[in-house]
Amino acid sequence: MNDTHTVPEKYITHRVTGEKGRAAKIAFPETEAAIADYLKQAAAQKQSVITVGASTGLTGATFPQTGEWLLSLEHYRNILALDEETLTLHVQSGVTLAEIQDYLEPTPYFYAPDPGSKQATIGGTAATNAGGMRAVKYGVTRENIRSMVVFLADGSKLAVGSLNNKDSSGYDLKDLFIGSEGTLGVITELGLKLRPKPAAKVSVVIGFEQLDDLAPVVYQILGSSLQPAALEFFDREAIRYAERFLAEDFLEIEGECFLLLTLDGSDEESVAQQLTQLSDASAKMKKQSFQPLREEQAQRIWRLRGAIGAGIEHVTQQEPLDVVVPINQITATIKRLRVVCLQSNLRAVFFGHAGDGNIHICLLREGLPQEEWEERLAVVLHQIYQEVAKRGGLPSAEHGIGLLKKPYFKEAIDPVKLQVMRQLKQALDPQNRLNPGKIFDITDK
Amino acid sequence: MNDTHTVPEKYITHRVTGEKGRAAKIAFPETEAAIADYLKQAAAQKQSVITVGASTGLTGATFPQTGEWLLSLEHYRNILALDEETLTLHVQSGVTLAEIQDYLEPTPYFYAPDPGSKQATIGGTAATNAGGMRAVKYGVTRENIRSMVVFLADGSKLAVGSLNNKDSSGYDLKDLFIGSEGTLGVITELGLKLRPKPAAKVSVVIGFEQLDDLAPVVYQILGSSLQPAALEFFDREAIRYAERFLAEDFLEIEGECFLLLTLDGSDEESVAQQLTQLSDASAKMKKQSFQPLREEQAQRIWRLRGAIGAGIEHVTQQEPLDVVVPINQITATIKRLRVVCLQSNLRAVFFGHAGDGNIHICLLREGLPQEEWEERLAVVLHQIYQEVAKRGGLPSAEHGIGLLKKPYFKEAIDPVKLQVMRQLKQALDPQNRLNPGKIFDITDK
């Protein structure tokens, strides 16, 4: 039997809007048997179940709207085994990214995905297919999970993926569950792909007068043999939020918008070579500054880059977007979206993962009264997602659709694709009991 | 309307067993409208449809058993566009790998997957999630397809994947269709991921007295910061088939079994560095020889490696297997499978992709009468697939399951996983009309 508890406030509060929801109960199982048992009870009583991790999600994907049963995996959090022969770390899904980083610190290996919140559970990052800073070289969460254990709606246990490096043996079920936001199954265990830590790295900041000068440089880098481990962009305004929040200074450097990139490699010499290659290429760039960073500088600048979102959240309520466009559309999209925001009278801060076409837009509430904020937001979100779709982009690169982006996802998606998603959901969860009403509705509402 | 034809012999002949099947008709559509039309006709008349490419598959996946309608995409073969901004090559699915290689030859880009048969259509390699020599660094077909157009059983058109580098926007349908061997939909168009060609590379042969000495070297290389673009193994016996077939000599070099690997990089210097790193590491290896190859030597040795399968097929009927095990199981598996083959009185040649744990076993018929061949084969296959499953391996790394491996796949697979596969098949193809009876049966037979 599971311990069920009255539901603490945190689990029924919408992380972004502050709205209050309703959950019938919550369990914190510590064994597979307890997980299966809870799911079977829910099935028997025709109750819906929402799987919960660290509640760091930004889309309301675990927000209970209708008295669902919550299944928290926060106590299902053992690091099970480090397999150095296949370079796999086996963990239960309630382990956090920070715990994984700490565990791997003294080893020669690292787990590549690096989403913003280190307090997120690994299970949550699998459910949303989280991205982060290093995706440009090492891929998103999807590419770094070898295997998973998943519990289905009826409580049965399924192993997907494997430790094999190639697989042409039946349907790829693993990738169907990754990114499905708890609507198809409960991810309880993961085999994570590890990589040898790069022996050397260097970070560089390149400053530009304007966005139009930055884009060609991004294309040039991505089209070259350089493989930056991170390739971020931000402007002065964005970094100022982080400076104030952390009380640390950015660089004394010319430029209005910036690329921050890291080159890594197997030894100092190969990194030095890459830096020379980048510096040679940059001779032809329309740039204002080019500054390789000393180690302590690099740490500070990356700290600042990582704190932009928190810095904004510290001073105002905000709506954080994570749209993505094909890499060749990034400048045109940002320029257009800036105009859209201006016309809607909403202040917005832009930054993101230039190497992935992944643009973060923080829409700022600042002093706006609730009603006006909601009205302006509705107008501007509709326009932003339309502009993104028009350019072949997607509403979410790494946060997921959840609840907040559901209406915009429905507008953007090909109706045939939505129909196929519904058919798959119905095949695996015929009673629509796993996280119902998230990503899409099973019938047209 | 489609041109339908009486069905040429080639399409009803099993490529591996020589068996004759039966197909009602075949069409070679050249437009999307014709593809949709053919599928709609088949739906209206409740007929099953098998999608056919270049018929180079090794598992009987396109073999018509019961008078199905064949849908050949061999005439749907335009290269549509090279998009240098997103590094994507858009092609119709009937284009062959050879044609893609030729097209990209004068460009600075390459398409990484390199399966054995260059006459395979790109659509066929997507349907089987084909692997090949360069998977150890660049991934298999799955990792190199950005987007696809798929036609469903009812003739409706679906776009999956996109040119975006990140995607947390709904279920991952693209990866469900890749590797589904034509049982879920008809892949008609693909957006292929291109990469800048490495500016420099070098190949090295390392000779060992015995398999036990080779394995630790593979682990050492994979656990280091070296990232070989290929890491193959074979023994003297295997390479002799290729030598006789091509009338070319291998090297004058000590050793009974060999690693053949390629190091590539952005310039000569970085490749030279990698070679030094490998050579330093090799000082501690229990090896008999270590030979970096001059360019013309490398070409010859890779030609020989690529011709092992053809060299065997040239002298005897064979059953080609493509099992895969976790990388740390490779030596133990090969040693055990050698014993299994010996005990069954079937000669077998072993070689494969050491970096992927992907073992090719060619079981040789040689002079055996049909009945004896089939009997011994049935016994040995059963044992081989059992041994592989016991070690966490899979029946197919890159050829697919098709018809030939179906009974062994059924034995190896978790019944819950098989049930989920059936549910998905039923969701997308409720009348079981797309390549029915391949990979698995929709009901227990």
PDB file of N, CA, C and O in Angstrom, chain B residues 240-261:
ATOM      1  N   ARG B 240      39.867 -12.833 -46.187  1.00  0.00           N
ATOM      2  CA  ARG B 240      40.268 -13.650 -47.348  1.00  0.00           C
ATOM      3  C   ARG B 240      39.165 -13.756 -48.391  1.00  0.00           C
ATOM      4  O   ARG B 240      39.443 -13.804 -49.586  1.00  0.00           O
ATOM      5  N   TYR B 241      37.898 -13.825 -47.944  1.00  0.00           N
ATOM      6  CA  TYR B 241      36.787 -13.857 -48.909  1.00  0.00           C
ATOM      7  C   TYR B 241      36.804 -12.604 -49.775  1.00  0.00           C
ATOM      8  O   TYR B 241      36.575 -12.656 -50.975  1.00  0.00           O
ATOM      9  N   ALA B 242      37.088 -11.464 -49.135  1.00  0.00           N
ATOM     10  CA  ALA B 242      37.123 -10.204 -49.885  1.00  0.00           C
ATOM     11  C   ALA B 242      38.336 -10.161 -50.811  1.00  0.00           C
ATOM     12  O   ALA B 242      38.247  -9.699 -51.951  1.00  0.00           O
ATOM     13  N   GLU B 243      39.486 -10.681 -50.329  1.00  0.00           N
ATOM     14  CA  GLU B 243      40.700 -10.678 -51.164  1.00  0.00           C
ATOM     15  C   GLU B 243      40.472 -11.472 -52.455  1.00  0.00           C
ATOM     16  O   GLU B 243      40.820 -11.031 -53.549  1.00  0.00           O
ATOM     17  N   ARG B 244      39.872 -12.659 -52.296  1.00  0.00           N
ATOM     18  CA  ARG B 244      39.627 -13.488 -53.476  1.00  0.00           C
ATOM     19  C   ARG B 244      38.606 -12.833 -54.398  1.00  0.00           C
ATOM     20  O   ARG B 244      38.755 -12.839 -55.612  1.00  0.00           O
ATOM     21  N   PHE B 245      37.585 -12.236 -53.814  1.00  0.00           N
ATOM     22  CA  PHE B 245      36.496 -11.649 -54.599  1.00  0.00           C
ATOM     23  C   PHE B 245      36.984 -10.447 -55.402  1.00  0.00           C
ATOM     24  O   PHE B 245      36.677 -10.291 -56.581  1.00  0.00           O
ATOM     25  N   LEU B 246      37.762  -9.584 -54.765  1.00  0.00           N
ATOM     26  CA  LEU B 246      38.244  -8.368 -55.434  1.00  0.00           C
ATOM     27  C   LEU B 246      39.590  -8.559 -56.116  1.00  0.00           C
ATOM     28  O   LEU B 246      40.055  -7.672 -56.826  1.00  0.00           O
ATOM     29  N   ALA B 247      40.229  -9.732 -55.899  1.00  0.00           N
ATOM     30  CA  ALA B 247      41.588  -9.963 -56.379  1.00  0.00           C
ATOM     31  C   ALA B 247      42.529  -8.831 -55.945  1.00  0.00           C
ATOM     32  O   ALA B 247      43.268  -8.255 -56.741  1.00  0.00           O
ATOM     33  N   GLU B 248      42.417  -8.479 -54.656  1.00  0.00           N
ATOM     34  CA  GLU B 248      43.320  -7.471 -54.087  1.00  0.00           C
ATOM     35  C   GLU B 248      43.868  -8.055 -52.785  1.00  0.00           C
ATOM     36  O   GLU B 248      43.212  -8.854 -52.139  1.00  0.00           O
ATOM     37  N   ASP B 249      45.066  -7.622 -52.417  1.00  0.00           N
ATOM     38  CA  ASP B 249      45.663  -8.157 -51.191  1.00  0.00           C
ATOM     39  C   ASP B 249      45.417  -7.252 -49.997  1.00  0.00           C
ATOM     40  O   ASP B 249      45.386  -6.030 -50.113  1.00  0.00           O
ATOM     41  N   PHE B 250      45.250  -7.887 -48.853  1.00  0.00           N
ATOM     42  CA  PHE B 250      45.232  -7.176 -47.573  1.00  0.00           C
ATOM     43  C   PHE B 250      46.671  -6.730 -47.300  1.00  0.00           C
ATOM     44  O   PHE B 250      47.485  -6.628 -48.229  1.00  0.00           O
ATOM     45  N   LEU B 251      47.037  -6.478 -46.066  1.00  0.00           N
ATOM     46  CA  LEU B 251      48.387  -6.003 -45.749  1.00  0.00           C
ATOM     47  C   LEU B 251      49.306  -7.159 -45.389  1.00  0.00           C
ATOM     48  O   LEU B 251      48.859  -8.207 -44.951  1.00  0.00           O
ATOM     49  N   GLU B 252      50.609  -6.954 -45.564  1.00  0.00           N
ATOM     50  CA  GLU B 252      51.604  -7.857 -44.964  1.00  0.00           C
ATOM     51  C   GLU B 252      51.729  -7.419 -43.513  1.00  0.00           C
ATOM     52  O   GLU B 252      52.444  -6.468 -43.202  1.00  0.00           O
ATOM     53  N   ILE B 253      51.028  -8.072 -42.651  1.00  0.00           N
ATOM     54  CA  ILE B 253      50.960  -7.564 -41.280  1.00  0.00           C
ATOM     55  C   ILE B 253      50.706  -8.718 -40.323  1.00  0.00           C
ATOM     56  O   ILE B 253      50.007  -9.674 -40.656  1.00  0.00           O
ATOM     57  N   GLU B 254      51.309  -8.623 -39.150  1.00  0.00           N
ATOM     58  CA  GLU B 254      51.121  -9.673 -38.160  1.00  0.00           C
ATOM     59  C   GLU B 254      49.747  -9.569 -37.506  1.00  0.00           C
ATOM     60  O   GLU B 254      49.250  -8.462 -37.283  1.00  0.00           O
ATOM     61  N   GLY B 255      49.189 -10.698 -37.151  1.00  0.00           N
ATOM     62  CA  GLY B 255      47.911 -10.695 -36.426  1.00  0.00           C
ATOM     63  C   GLY B 255      46.934 -11.693 -37.017  1.00  0.00           C
ATOM     64  O   GLY B 255      47.043 -12.070 -38.194  1.00  0.00           O
ATOM     65  N   GLU B 256      46.019 -12.144 -36.188  1.00  0.00           N
ATOM     66  CA  GLU B 256      44.978 -13.061 -36.638  1.00  0.00           C
ATOM     67  C   GLU B 256      43.630 -12.356 -36.725  1.00  0.00           C
ATOM     68  O   GLU B 256      42.791 -12.697 -37.548  1.00  0.00           O
ATOM     69  N   CYS B 257      43.415 -11.386 -35.816  1.00  0.00           N
ATOM     70  CA  CYS B 257      42.205 -10.567 -35.957  1.00  0.00           C
ATOM     71  C   CYS B 257      42.599  -9.101 -35.857  1.00  0.00           C
ATOM     72  O   CYS B 257      43.634  -8.750 -35.289  1.00  0.00           O
ATOM     73  N   PHE B 258      41.739  -8.253 -36.434  1.00  0.00           N
ATOM     74  CA  PHE B 258      42.153  -6.881 -36.697  1.00  0.00           C
ATOM     75  C   PHE B 258      41.077  -5.866 -36.330  1.00  0.00           C
ATOM     76  O   PHE B 258      39.886  -6.146 -36.474  1.00  0.00           O
ATOM     77  N   LEU B 259      41.539  -4.720 -35.877  1.00  0.00           N
ATOM     78  CA  LEU B 259      40.694  -3.536 -35.814  1.00  0.00           C
ATOM     79  C   LEU B 259      41.085  -2.635 -36.977  1.00  0.00           C
ATOM     80  O   LEU B 259      42.274  -2.458 -37.259  1.00  0.00           O
ATOM     81  N   LEU B 260      40.065  -2.088 -37.649  1.00  0.00           N
ATOM     82  CA  LEU B 260      40.305  -1.102 -38.700  1.00  0.00           C
ATOM     83  C   LEU B 260      39.537   0.138 -38.267  1.00  0.00           C
ATOM     84  O   LEU B 260      38.324   0.078 -38.069  1.00  0.00           O
ATOM     85  N   LEU B 261      40.268   1.236 -38.073  1.00  0.00           N
ATOM     86  CA  LEU B 261      39.540   2.422 -37.618  1.00  0.00           C
ATOM     87  C   LEU B 261      39.962   3.660 -38.382  1.00  0.00           C
ATOM     88  O   LEU B 261      41.047   3.728 -38.952  1.00  0.00           O
TER      89      LEU B 261
END
